[in-house]
């Protein structure tokens, strides 16, 4: 008896990355001599979640592949939350943080091969102020960088560096308060990270303790604008100085700030907030991972 032909749906975000690659064309060329059944849904501008969900339901696909950055993956994951359908990633964003986290090749044909044949892994996610977070969310310094990055006309690491330089000079510390295990923490901080994953798309490992398949997330308080500390951690992997950076583990959390602060989830700037509520979503999604993940 002949095995069922695998059907793969690609959700392509044409607005991701530098727009130099025609992903729709490249995907069709890759599958020209393959046995798999191919379907492509290109995201229109201001596409609603309901439209994406409808496209996924109509496709009856065995795998759904997000072609874009962390924001595109988040959209697909929201549609497939708590289902068994494997989600793959073709890295096509500016930073591709989650793709790097999961060991997805950045080379297109290698990523496509993995999307077809790779094994899925069940991971948890975090619900933060009603937003699904698969990768990293934060308030303060980095969220301000994301805001400035979005406002600049170009993409890439040089643009990110310009946004970071602006944030370094203009962003101010926050007064934050939260409770962990009945202990109230009050702290002046440059940023607070709610971390499901280990590192940002730049490669900086903010959360060495992070595991995508446990039932906890990490809260990292960056107390100072410690540029030299960050460079030291990045290059040498030496332990953090607890006077500058501190971390905690939890499954739920409420952070309050004295004044409204910049807030981002998975690379998407979501404005200013004075409260952040986070809770774990265990066994949230099945993602196709690289051999090293």
PDB file of C-alpha atoms in Angstrom:
ATOM      1  CA  UNK A   1       0.000   0.000   0.000  1.00  0.00           C
ATOM      2  CA  UNK A   2       1.424   3.348  -1.083  1.00  0.00           C
ATOM      3  CA  UNK A   3       2.220   5.806   1.731  1.00  0.00           C
ATOM      4  CA  UNK A   4       0.158   8.981   1.896  1.00  0.00           C
ATOM      5  CA  UNK A   5       1.764  11.941   0.145  1.00  0.00           C
ATOM      6  CA  UNK A   6       2.787  14.564   2.675  1.00  0.00           C
ATOM      7  CA  UNK A   7       1.105  17.935   2.164  1.00  0.00           C
ATOM      8  CA  UNK A   8       3.038  21.006   3.248  1.00  0.00           C
ATOM      9  CA  UNK A   9       1.592  24.506   3.576  1.00  0.00           C
ATOM     10  CA  UNK A  10       3.961  27.476   3.486  1.00  0.00           C
ATOM     11  CA  UNK A  11       2.797  30.734   5.094  1.00  0.00           C
ATOM     12  CA  UNK A  12       4.979  33.336   3.373  1.00  0.00           C
ATOM     13  CA  UNK A  13       5.414  36.840   4.742  1.00  0.00           C
ATOM     14  CA  UNK A  14       6.566  38.935   1.757  1.00  0.00           C
ATOM     15  CA  UNK A  15       7.344  41.864   4.076  1.00  0.00           C
ATOM     16  CA  UNK A  16       9.991  39.992   6.089  1.00  0.00           C
ATOM     17  CA  UNK A  17      13.721  40.616   5.900  1.00  0.00           C
ATOM     18  CA  UNK A  18      15.475  42.492   3.106  1.00  0.00           C
ATOM     19  CA  UNK A  19      13.056  41.363   0.362  1.00  0.00           C
ATOM     20  CA  UNK A  20      15.928  40.276  -1.916  1.00  0.00           C
ATOM     21  CA  UNK A  21      14.675  36.679  -2.221  1.00  0.00           C
ATOM     22  CA  UNK A  22      11.441  35.681  -3.959  1.00  0.00           C
ATOM     23  CA  UNK A  23      10.530  32.929  -1.488  1.00  0.00           C
ATOM     24  CA  UNK A  24       7.419  31.851  -3.343  1.00  0.00           C
ATOM     25  CA  UNK A  25       9.453  31.247  -6.505  1.00  0.00           C
ATOM     26  CA  UNK A  26      12.305  29.494  -4.641  1.00  0.00           C
ATOM     27  CA  UNK A  27       9.931  27.183  -2.756  1.00  0.00           C
ATOM     28  CA  UNK A  28       8.151  26.164  -5.967  1.00  0.00           C
ATOM     29  CA  UNK A  29      11.513  25.461  -7.637  1.00  0.00           C
ATOM     30  CA  UNK A  30      12.656  23.312  -4.674  1.00  0.00           C
ATOM     31  CA  UNK A  31       9.518  21.149  -4.800  1.00  0.00           C
ATOM     32  CA  UNK A  32       9.426  20.798  -8.597  1.00  0.00           C
ATOM     33  CA  UNK A  33      10.939  17.307  -8.498  1.00  0.00           C
ATOM     34  CA  UNK A  34       9.668  16.318  -5.031  1.00  0.00           C
ATOM     35  CA  UNK A  35       6.803  13.984  -4.150  1.00  0.00           C
ATOM     36  CA  UNK A  36       5.296  16.240  -1.471  1.00  0.00           C
ATOM     37  CA  UNK A  37       2.117  18.164  -2.203  1.00  0.00           C
ATOM     38  CA  UNK A  38       2.761  21.898  -1.971  1.00  0.00           C
ATOM     39  CA  UNK A  39       0.501  24.787  -0.974  1.00  0.00           C
ATOM     40  CA  UNK A  40       1.552  28.432  -0.484  1.00  0.00           C
ATOM     41  CA  UNK A  41      -0.368  31.183   1.285  1.00  0.00           C
ATOM     42  CA  UNK A  42       1.179  34.639   0.940  1.00  0.00           C
ATOM     43  CA  UNK A  43       0.226  36.985   3.764  1.00  0.00           C
ATOM     44  CA  UNK A  44      -1.594  40.090   2.509  1.00  0.00           C
ATOM     45  CA  UNK A  45      -0.967  43.428   4.228  1.00  0.00           C
ATOM     46  CA  UNK A  46      -2.684  43.784   7.619  1.00  0.00           C
ATOM     47  CA  UNK A  47      -3.737  40.128   7.454  1.00  0.00           C
ATOM     48  CA  UNK A  48      -6.014  39.039  10.292  1.00  0.00           C
ATOM     49  CA  UNK A  49      -5.377  35.944  12.377  1.00  0.00           C
ATOM     50  CA  UNK A  50      -8.790  34.623  11.293  1.00  0.00           C
ATOM     51  CA  UNK A  51      -7.707  34.658   7.614  1.00  0.00           C
ATOM     52  CA  UNK A  52      -4.501  32.757   8.366  1.00  0.00           C
ATOM     53  CA  UNK A  53      -6.386  30.220  10.462  1.00  0.00           C
ATOM     54  CA  UNK A  54      -8.914  29.771   7.643  1.00  0.00           C
ATOM     55  CA  UNK A  55      -6.096  29.194   5.105  1.00  0.00           C
ATOM     56  CA  UNK A  56      -4.532  26.573   7.405  1.00  0.00           C
ATOM     57  CA  UNK A  57      -7.859  24.778   7.983  1.00  0.00           C
ATOM     58  CA  UNK A  58      -8.664  24.697   4.246  1.00  0.00           C
ATOM     59  CA  UNK A  59      -5.232  23.283   3.360  1.00  0.00           C
ATOM     60  CA  UNK A  60      -5.501  20.119   5.520  1.00  0.00           C
ATOM     61  CA  UNK A  61      -1.705  20.192   5.633  1.00  0.00           C
ATOM     62  CA  UNK A  62       0.495  17.699   7.477  1.00  0.00           C
ATOM     63  CA  UNK A  63       3.023  20.451   8.214  1.00  0.00           C
ATOM     64  CA  UNK A  64       2.749  24.248   8.246  1.00  0.00           C
ATOM     65  CA  UNK A  65       5.910  26.241   7.588  1.00  0.00           C
ATOM     66  CA  UNK A  66       6.351  29.892   8.568  1.00  0.00           C
ATOM     67  CA  UNK A  67       8.479  31.789   6.038  1.00  0.00           C
ATOM     68  CA  UNK A  68       9.573  34.980   7.768  1.00  0.00           C
ATOM     69  CA  UNK A  69      10.924  36.127  11.118  1.00  0.00           C
ATOM     70  CA  UNK A  70       9.810  35.608  14.701  1.00  0.00           C
ATOM     71  CA  UNK A  71       6.621  37.616  14.088  1.00  0.00           C
ATOM     72  CA  UNK A  72       5.534  35.287  11.267  1.00  0.00           C
ATOM     73  CA  UNK A  73       6.263  32.230  13.412  1.00  0.00           C
ATOM     74  CA  UNK A  74       4.172  33.761  16.195  1.00  0.00           C
ATOM     75  CA  UNK A  75       1.184  34.212  13.837  1.00  0.00           C
ATOM     76  CA  UNK A  76       1.357  30.593  12.695  1.00  0.00           C
ATOM     77  CA  UNK A  77       1.816  29.353  16.266  1.00  0.00           C
ATOM     78  CA  UNK A  78      -1.260  31.285  17.438  1.00  0.00           C
ATOM     79  CA  UNK A  79      -3.289  29.447  14.784  1.00  0.00           C
ATOM     80  CA  UNK A  80      -1.895  26.028  15.772  1.00  0.00           C
ATOM     81  CA  UNK A  81      -1.705  26.420  19.548  1.00  0.00           C
ATOM     82  CA  UNK A  82      -2.394  23.172  21.414  1.00  0.00           C
ATOM     83  CA  UNK A  83      -2.607  21.142  18.177  1.00  0.00           C
ATOM     84  CA  UNK A  84      -0.303  18.331  17.027  1.00  0.00           C
ATOM     85  CA  UNK A  85       0.431  19.884  13.610  1.00  0.00           C
ATOM     86  CA  UNK A  86       4.205  20.413  13.252  1.00  0.00           C
ATOM     87  CA  UNK A  87       5.340  23.983  12.576  1.00  0.00           C
ATOM     88  CA  UNK A  88       8.492  24.590  10.560  1.00  0.00           C
ATOM     89  CA  UNK A  89      10.552  27.736  10.023  1.00  0.00           C
ATOM     90  CA  UNK A  90      12.232  29.145   6.934  1.00  0.00           C
ATOM     91  CA  UNK A  91      14.345  32.016   8.353  1.00  0.00           C
ATOM     92  CA  UNK A  92      13.474  35.124   6.327  1.00  0.00           C
ATOM     93  CA  UNK A  93      13.404  37.860   8.965  1.00  0.00           C
ATOM     94  CA  UNK A  94      15.928  40.449  10.107  1.00  0.00           C
ATOM     95  CA  UNK A  95      17.172  38.587  13.190  1.00  0.00           C
ATOM     96  CA  UNK A  96      15.598  35.071  13.016  1.00  0.00           C
ATOM     97  CA  UNK A  97      16.059  34.566  16.734  1.00  0.00           C
ATOM     98  CA  UNK A  98      13.873  31.492  17.160  1.00  0.00           C
ATOM     99  CA  UNK A  99      15.276  29.808  14.045  1.00  0.00           C
ATOM    100  CA  UNK A 100      18.783  30.144  15.487  1.00  0.00           C
ATOM    101  CA  UNK A 101      17.532  28.899  18.859  1.00  0.00           C
ATOM    102  CA  UNK A 102      16.116  25.745  17.235  1.00  0.00           C
ATOM    103  CA  UNK A 103      19.143  25.041  15.052  1.00  0.00           C
ATOM    104  CA  UNK A 104      17.361  25.843  11.763  1.00  0.00           C
ATOM    105  CA  UNK A 105      19.847  26.383   8.894  1.00  0.00           C
ATOM    106  CA  UNK A 106      19.892  29.922   7.514  1.00  0.00           C
ATOM    107  CA  UNK A 107      20.654  28.612   4.010  1.00  0.00           C
ATOM    108  CA  UNK A 108      17.318  28.347   2.171  1.00  0.00           C
ATOM    109  CA  UNK A 109      17.565  24.882   0.583  1.00  0.00           C
ATOM    110  CA  UNK A 110      18.884  23.364   3.820  1.00  0.00           C
ATOM    111  CA  UNK A 111      16.013  24.949   5.757  1.00  0.00           C
ATOM    112  CA  UNK A 112      13.516  23.606   3.193  1.00  0.00           C
ATOM    113  CA  UNK A 113      14.993  20.101   3.445  1.00  0.00           C
ATOM    114  CA  UNK A 114      14.643  20.257   7.230  1.00  0.00           C
ATOM    115  CA  UNK A 115      11.064  21.539   6.939  1.00  0.00           C
ATOM    116  CA  UNK A 116      10.173  18.436   4.924  1.00  0.00           C
ATOM    117  CA  UNK A 117      12.105  15.794   6.857  1.00  0.00           C
ATOM    118  CA  UNK A 118      12.917  17.270  10.268  1.00  0.00           C
ATOM    119  CA  UNK A 119      11.473  15.932  13.510  1.00  0.00           C
ATOM    120  CA  UNK A 120       9.045  18.025  15.587  1.00  0.00           C
ATOM    121  CA  UNK A 121       9.639  18.829  19.252  1.00  0.00           C
ATOM    122  CA  UNK A 122       6.900  19.877  21.671  1.00  0.00           C
ATOM    123  CA  UNK A 123       7.744  23.134  23.446  1.00  0.00           C
ATOM    124  CA  UNK A 124       6.011  25.454  25.846  1.00  0.00           C
ATOM    125  CA  UNK A 125       5.247  29.146  25.329  1.00  0.00           C
ATOM    126  CA  UNK A 126       4.355  32.090  27.551  1.00  0.00           C
ATOM    127  CA  UNK A 127       1.211  34.219  27.509  1.00  0.00           C
ATOM    128  CA  UNK A 128       2.215  37.827  28.232  1.00  0.00           C
ATOM    129  CA  UNK A 129      -0.467  40.503  28.538  1.00  0.00           C
ATOM    130  CA  UNK A 130      -2.641  38.321  26.310  1.00  0.00           C
ATOM    131  CA  UNK A 131       0.114  37.978  23.653  1.00  0.00           C
ATOM    132  CA  UNK A 132       1.687  34.643  22.753  1.00  0.00           C
ATOM    133  CA  UNK A 133       5.453  34.682  23.336  1.00  0.00           C
ATOM    134  CA  UNK A 134       7.557  31.847  21.914  1.00  0.00           C
ATOM    135  CA  UNK A 135      10.941  33.531  22.062  1.00  0.00           C
ATOM    136  CA  UNK A 136      11.618  36.588  24.254  1.00  0.00           C
ATOM    137  CA  UNK A 137       9.653  39.546  25.555  1.00  0.00           C
ATOM    138  CA  UNK A 138      10.965  42.520  27.485  1.00  0.00           C
ATOM    139  CA  UNK A 139      10.318  45.957  28.865  1.00  0.00           C
ATOM    140  CA  UNK A 140      12.780  48.836  28.817  1.00  0.00           C
ATOM    141  CA  UNK A 141      16.031  49.147  26.909  1.00  0.00           C
ATOM    142  CA  UNK A 142      15.667  46.429  24.247  1.00  0.00           C
ATOM    143  CA  UNK A 143      11.983  47.209  23.632  1.00  0.00           C
ATOM    144  CA  UNK A 144      13.057  50.794  22.948  1.00  0.00           C
ATOM    145  CA  UNK A 145      15.637  49.473  20.457  1.00  0.00           C
ATOM    146  CA  UNK A 146      12.869  47.489  18.700  1.00  0.00           C
ATOM    147  CA  UNK A 147      10.765  50.678  18.496  1.00  0.00           C
ATOM    148  CA  UNK A 148      13.634  52.700  16.983  1.00  0.00           C
ATOM    149  CA  UNK A 149      14.527  49.823  14.625  1.00  0.00           C
ATOM    150  CA  UNK A 150      10.943  49.762  13.297  1.00  0.00           C
ATOM    151  CA  UNK A 151      11.088  53.509  12.632  1.00  0.00           C
ATOM    152  CA  UNK A 152      14.283  53.348  10.537  1.00  0.00           C
ATOM    153  CA  UNK A 153      13.897  52.870   6.748  1.00  0.00           C
ATOM    154  CA  UNK A 154      16.375  49.988   6.327  1.00  0.00           C
ATOM    155  CA  UNK A 155      16.900  46.571   7.933  1.00  0.00           C
ATOM    156  CA  UNK A 156      19.915  44.509   8.983  1.00  0.00           C
ATOM    157  CA  UNK A 157      22.493  44.509  11.783  1.00  0.00           C
ATOM    158  CA  UNK A 158      23.847  48.000  10.970  1.00  0.00           C
ATOM    159  CA  UNK A 159      20.346  49.433  11.404  1.00  0.00           C
ATOM    160  CA  UNK A 160      20.039  47.501  14.659  1.00  0.00           C
ATOM    161  CA  UNK A 161      23.352  48.998  15.846  1.00  0.00           C
ATOM    162  CA  UNK A 162      22.081  52.516  15.091  1.00  0.00           C
ATOM    163  CA  UNK A 163      18.864  51.840  17.013  1.00  0.00           C
ATOM    164  CA  UNK A 164      20.866  50.444  19.969  1.00  0.00           C
ATOM    165  CA  UNK A 165      23.148  53.512  20.009  1.00  0.00           C
ATOM    166  CA  UNK A 166      20.105  55.793  20.123  1.00  0.00           C
ATOM    167  CA  UNK A 167      18.570  53.744  22.955  1.00  0.00           C
ATOM    168  CA  UNK A 168      21.817  53.785  24.927  1.00  0.00           C
ATOM    169  CA  UNK A 169      21.809  57.598  24.977  1.00  0.00           C
ATOM    170  CA  UNK A 170      18.105  58.327  25.348  1.00  0.00           C
ATOM    171  CA  UNK A 171      16.498  55.498  27.333  1.00  0.00           C
ATOM    172  CA  UNK A 172      16.127  55.896  31.110  1.00  0.00           C
ATOM    173  CA  UNK A 173      16.021  53.293  33.888  1.00  0.00           C
ATOM    174  CA  UNK A 174      12.697  51.961  35.222  1.00  0.00           C
ATOM    175  CA  UNK A 175      11.390  51.387  38.730  1.00  0.00           C
ATOM    176  CA  UNK A 176      10.018  47.828  38.702  1.00  0.00           C
ATOM    177  CA  UNK A 177       8.305  45.656  41.303  1.00  0.00           C
ATOM    178  CA  UNK A 178       7.305  41.984  41.235  1.00  0.00           C
ATOM    179  CA  UNK A 179       6.932  38.925  43.448  1.00  0.00           C
ATOM    180  CA  UNK A 180       8.764  35.602  43.121  1.00  0.00           C
ATOM    181  CA  UNK A 181       7.958  32.865  45.670  1.00  0.00           C
ATOM    182  CA  UNK A 182       6.349  35.332  48.090  1.00  0.00           C
ATOM    183  CA  UNK A 183       9.425  37.563  47.898  1.00  0.00           C
ATOM    184  CA  UNK A 184       8.786  41.123  46.708  1.00  0.00           C
ATOM    185  CA  UNK A 185      11.544  42.560  44.530  1.00  0.00           C
ATOM    186  CA  UNK A 186      11.853  46.298  43.964  1.00  0.00           C
ATOM    187  CA  UNK A 187      14.581  47.340  41.604  1.00  0.00           C
ATOM    188  CA  UNK A 188      15.815  50.071  39.296  1.00  0.00           C
ATOM    189  CA  UNK A 189      16.435  48.345  35.973  1.00  0.00           C
ATOM    190  CA  UNK A 190      17.540  49.093  32.443  1.00  0.00           C
ATOM    191  CA  UNK A 191      15.377  46.240  31.186  1.00  0.00           C
ATOM    192  CA  UNK A 192      13.459  43.180  32.372  1.00  0.00           C
ATOM    193  CA  UNK A 193      13.266  40.122  30.115  1.00  0.00           C
ATOM    194  CA  UNK A 194      10.619  37.396  30.203  1.00  0.00           C
ATOM    195  CA  UNK A 195      12.592  34.652  28.510  1.00  0.00           C
ATOM    196  CA  UNK A 196      11.217  31.455  27.034  1.00  0.00           C
ATOM    197  CA  UNK A 197      14.330  30.950  24.891  1.00  0.00           C
ATOM    198  CA  UNK A 198      18.053  31.486  25.514  1.00  0.00           C
ATOM    199  CA  UNK A 199      19.271  34.171  23.141  1.00  0.00           C
ATOM    200  CA  UNK A 200      18.340  37.140  21.007  1.00  0.00           C
ATOM    201  CA  UNK A 201      18.596  37.064  17.218  1.00  0.00           C
ATOM    202  CA  UNK A 202      21.869  39.021  17.474  1.00  0.00           C
ATOM    203  CA  UNK A 203      23.374  35.928  19.117  1.00  0.00           C
ATOM    204  CA  UNK A 204      23.580  37.433  22.604  1.00  0.00           C
ATOM    205  CA  UNK A 205      22.693  34.749  25.174  1.00  0.00           C
ATOM    206  CA  UNK A 206      20.599  36.574  27.766  1.00  0.00           C
ATOM    207  CA  UNK A 207      19.204  33.393  29.343  1.00  0.00           C
ATOM    208  CA  UNK A 208      21.721  30.511  29.619  1.00  0.00           C
ATOM    209  CA  UNK A 209      19.332  28.524  31.846  1.00  0.00           C
ATOM    210  CA  UNK A 210      16.450  28.550  29.331  1.00  0.00           C
ATOM    211  CA  UNK A 211      14.819  25.279  28.245  1.00  0.00           C
ATOM    212  CA  UNK A 212      11.981  25.299  25.724  1.00  0.00           C
ATOM    213  CA  UNK A 213      10.444  22.069  26.977  1.00  0.00           C
ATOM    214  CA  UNK A 214      10.377  22.578  30.739  1.00  0.00           C
ATOM    215  CA  UNK A 215       7.412  24.238  32.448  1.00  0.00           C
ATOM    216  CA  UNK A 216       9.155  27.399  33.625  1.00  0.00           C
ATOM    217  CA  UNK A 217      10.329  30.633  32.088  1.00  0.00           C
ATOM    218  CA  UNK A 218      13.094  32.943  33.267  1.00  0.00           C
ATOM    219  CA  UNK A 219      12.896  36.563  34.403  1.00  0.00           C
ATOM    220  CA  UNK A 220      16.132  38.480  33.845  1.00  0.00           C
ATOM    221  CA  UNK A 221      16.731  41.889  35.414  1.00  0.00           C
ATOM    222  CA  UNK A 222      19.439  43.941  33.720  1.00  0.00           C
ATOM    223  CA  UNK A 223      20.215  46.484  36.421  1.00  0.00           C
ATOM    224  CA  UNK A 224      22.730  48.638  34.567  1.00  0.00           C
ATOM    225  CA  UNK A 225      23.575  49.648  31.009  1.00  0.00           C
ATOM    226  CA  UNK A 226      26.518  47.297  31.241  1.00  0.00           C
ATOM    227  CA  UNK A 227      28.017  47.461  27.758  1.00  0.00           C
ATOM    228  CA  UNK A 228      31.374  46.024  28.843  1.00  0.00           C
ATOM    229  CA  UNK A 229      29.579  43.318  30.869  1.00  0.00           C
ATOM    230  CA  UNK A 230      27.531  42.303  27.829  1.00  0.00           C
ATOM    231  CA  UNK A 231      30.648  42.161  25.613  1.00  0.00           C
ATOM    232  CA  UNK A 232      32.415  40.059  28.284  1.00  0.00           C
ATOM    233  CA  UNK A 233      29.504  37.578  28.478  1.00  0.00           C
ATOM    234  CA  UNK A 234      29.155  37.457  24.688  1.00  0.00           C
ATOM    235  CA  UNK A 235      32.832  36.783  23.963  1.00  0.00           C
ATOM    236  CA  UNK A 236      34.028  34.779  26.946  1.00  0.00           C
ATOM    237  CA  UNK A 237      30.858  33.120  28.329  1.00  0.00           C
ATOM    238  CA  UNK A 238      31.965  34.133  31.832  1.00  0.00           C
ATOM    239  CA  UNK A 239      29.309  34.203  34.584  1.00  0.00           C
ATOM    240  CA  UNK A 240      27.205  37.309  35.017  1.00  0.00           C
ATOM    241  CA  UNK A 241      28.040  39.874  37.646  1.00  0.00           C
ATOM    242  CA  UNK A 242      24.961  39.624  39.943  1.00  0.00           C
ATOM    243  CA  UNK A 243      25.379  43.319  40.758  1.00  0.00           C
ATOM    244  CA  UNK A 244      24.444  44.043  37.147  1.00  0.00           C
ATOM    245  CA  UNK A 245      22.271  41.136  35.961  1.00  0.00           C
ATOM    246  CA  UNK A 246      20.059  38.798  38.010  1.00  0.00           C
ATOM    247  CA  UNK A 247      17.678  35.992  36.977  1.00  0.00           C
ATOM    248  CA  UNK A 248      14.772  34.024  38.473  1.00  0.00           C
ATOM    249  CA  UNK A 249      12.613  31.081  37.329  1.00  0.00           C
ATOM    250  CA  UNK A 250       8.834  30.952  37.599  1.00  0.00           C
ATOM    251  CA  UNK A 251       5.652  29.768  35.863  1.00  0.00           C
ATOM    252  CA  UNK A 252       3.676  32.971  36.436  1.00  0.00           C
ATOM    253  CA  UNK A 253       4.517  36.582  37.159  1.00  0.00           C
ATOM    254  CA  UNK A 254       3.151  40.119  37.470  1.00  0.00           C
ATOM    255  CA  UNK A 255       5.493  43.075  37.032  1.00  0.00           C
ATOM    256  CA  UNK A 256       4.443  46.649  37.754  1.00  0.00           C
ATOM    257  CA  UNK A 257       6.375  49.800  36.904  1.00  0.00           C
ATOM    258  CA  UNK A 258       6.183  53.288  38.380  1.00  0.00           C
ATOM    259  CA  UNK A 259       5.815  54.861  34.926  1.00  0.00           C
ATOM    260  CA  UNK A 260       4.763  53.409  31.568  1.00  0.00           C
ATOM    261  CA  UNK A 261       7.644  51.690  29.781  1.00  0.00           C
ATOM    262  CA  UNK A 262       8.395  50.326  26.300  1.00  0.00           C
ATOM    263  CA  UNK A 263       7.235  46.730  25.708  1.00  0.00           C
ATOM    264  CA  UNK A 264       7.949  44.152  22.974  1.00  0.00           C
ATOM    265  CA  UNK A 265       7.072  40.495  22.363  1.00  0.00           C
ATOM    266  CA  UNK A 266       9.020  38.343  19.891  1.00  0.00           C
ATOM    267  CA  UNK A 267      10.420  41.396  18.114  1.00  0.00           C
ATOM    268  CA  UNK A 268       7.092  43.234  17.810  1.00  0.00           C
ATOM    269  CA  UNK A 269       6.863  46.602  19.562  1.00  0.00           C
ATOM    270  CA  UNK A 270       3.550  46.834  21.420  1.00  0.00           C
ATOM    271  CA  UNK A 271       3.663  50.332  22.923  1.00  0.00           C
ATOM    272  CA  UNK A 272       4.019  51.381  26.551  1.00  0.00           C
ATOM    273  CA  UNK A 273       2.722  49.506  29.603  1.00  0.00           C
ATOM    274  CA  UNK A 274       2.909  49.778  33.387  1.00  0.00           C
ATOM    275  CA  UNK A 275       1.888  46.161  34.078  1.00  0.00           C
ATOM    276  CA  UNK A 276       3.192  42.905  32.624  1.00  0.00           C
ATOM    277  CA  UNK A 277       1.433  39.639  33.462  1.00  0.00           C
ATOM    278  CA  UNK A 278       2.976  36.374  32.265  1.00  0.00           C
ATOM    279  CA  UNK A 279       2.054  32.704  32.644  1.00  0.00           C
ATOM    280  CA  UNK A 280       3.351  29.495  31.117  1.00  0.00           C
ATOM    281  CA  UNK A 281       1.456  27.614  28.385  1.00  0.00           C
ATOM    282  CA  UNK A 282       2.763  24.048  28.752  1.00  0.00           C
ATOM    283  CA  UNK A 283       3.050  21.837  25.652  1.00  0.00           C
ATOM    284  CA  UNK A 284       1.956  24.780  23.510  1.00  0.00           C
ATOM    285  CA  UNK A 285       3.192  23.894  20.008  1.00  0.00           C
ATOM    286  CA  UNK A 286       5.147  21.305  18.000  1.00  0.00           C
ATOM    287  CA  UNK A 287       8.102  22.850  16.157  1.00  0.00           C
ATOM    288  CA  UNK A 288      10.449  21.218  13.667  1.00  0.00           C
ATOM    289  CA  UNK A 289      13.983  21.533  15.026  1.00  0.00           C
ATOM    290  CA  UNK A 290      17.483  21.149  13.670  1.00  0.00           C
ATOM    291  CA  UNK A 291      19.710  18.189  14.640  1.00  0.00           C
ATOM    292  CA  UNK A 292      21.528  20.253  17.277  1.00  0.00           C
ATOM    293  CA  UNK A 293      18.368  21.358  19.172  1.00  0.00           C
TER     294      UNK A 293
END
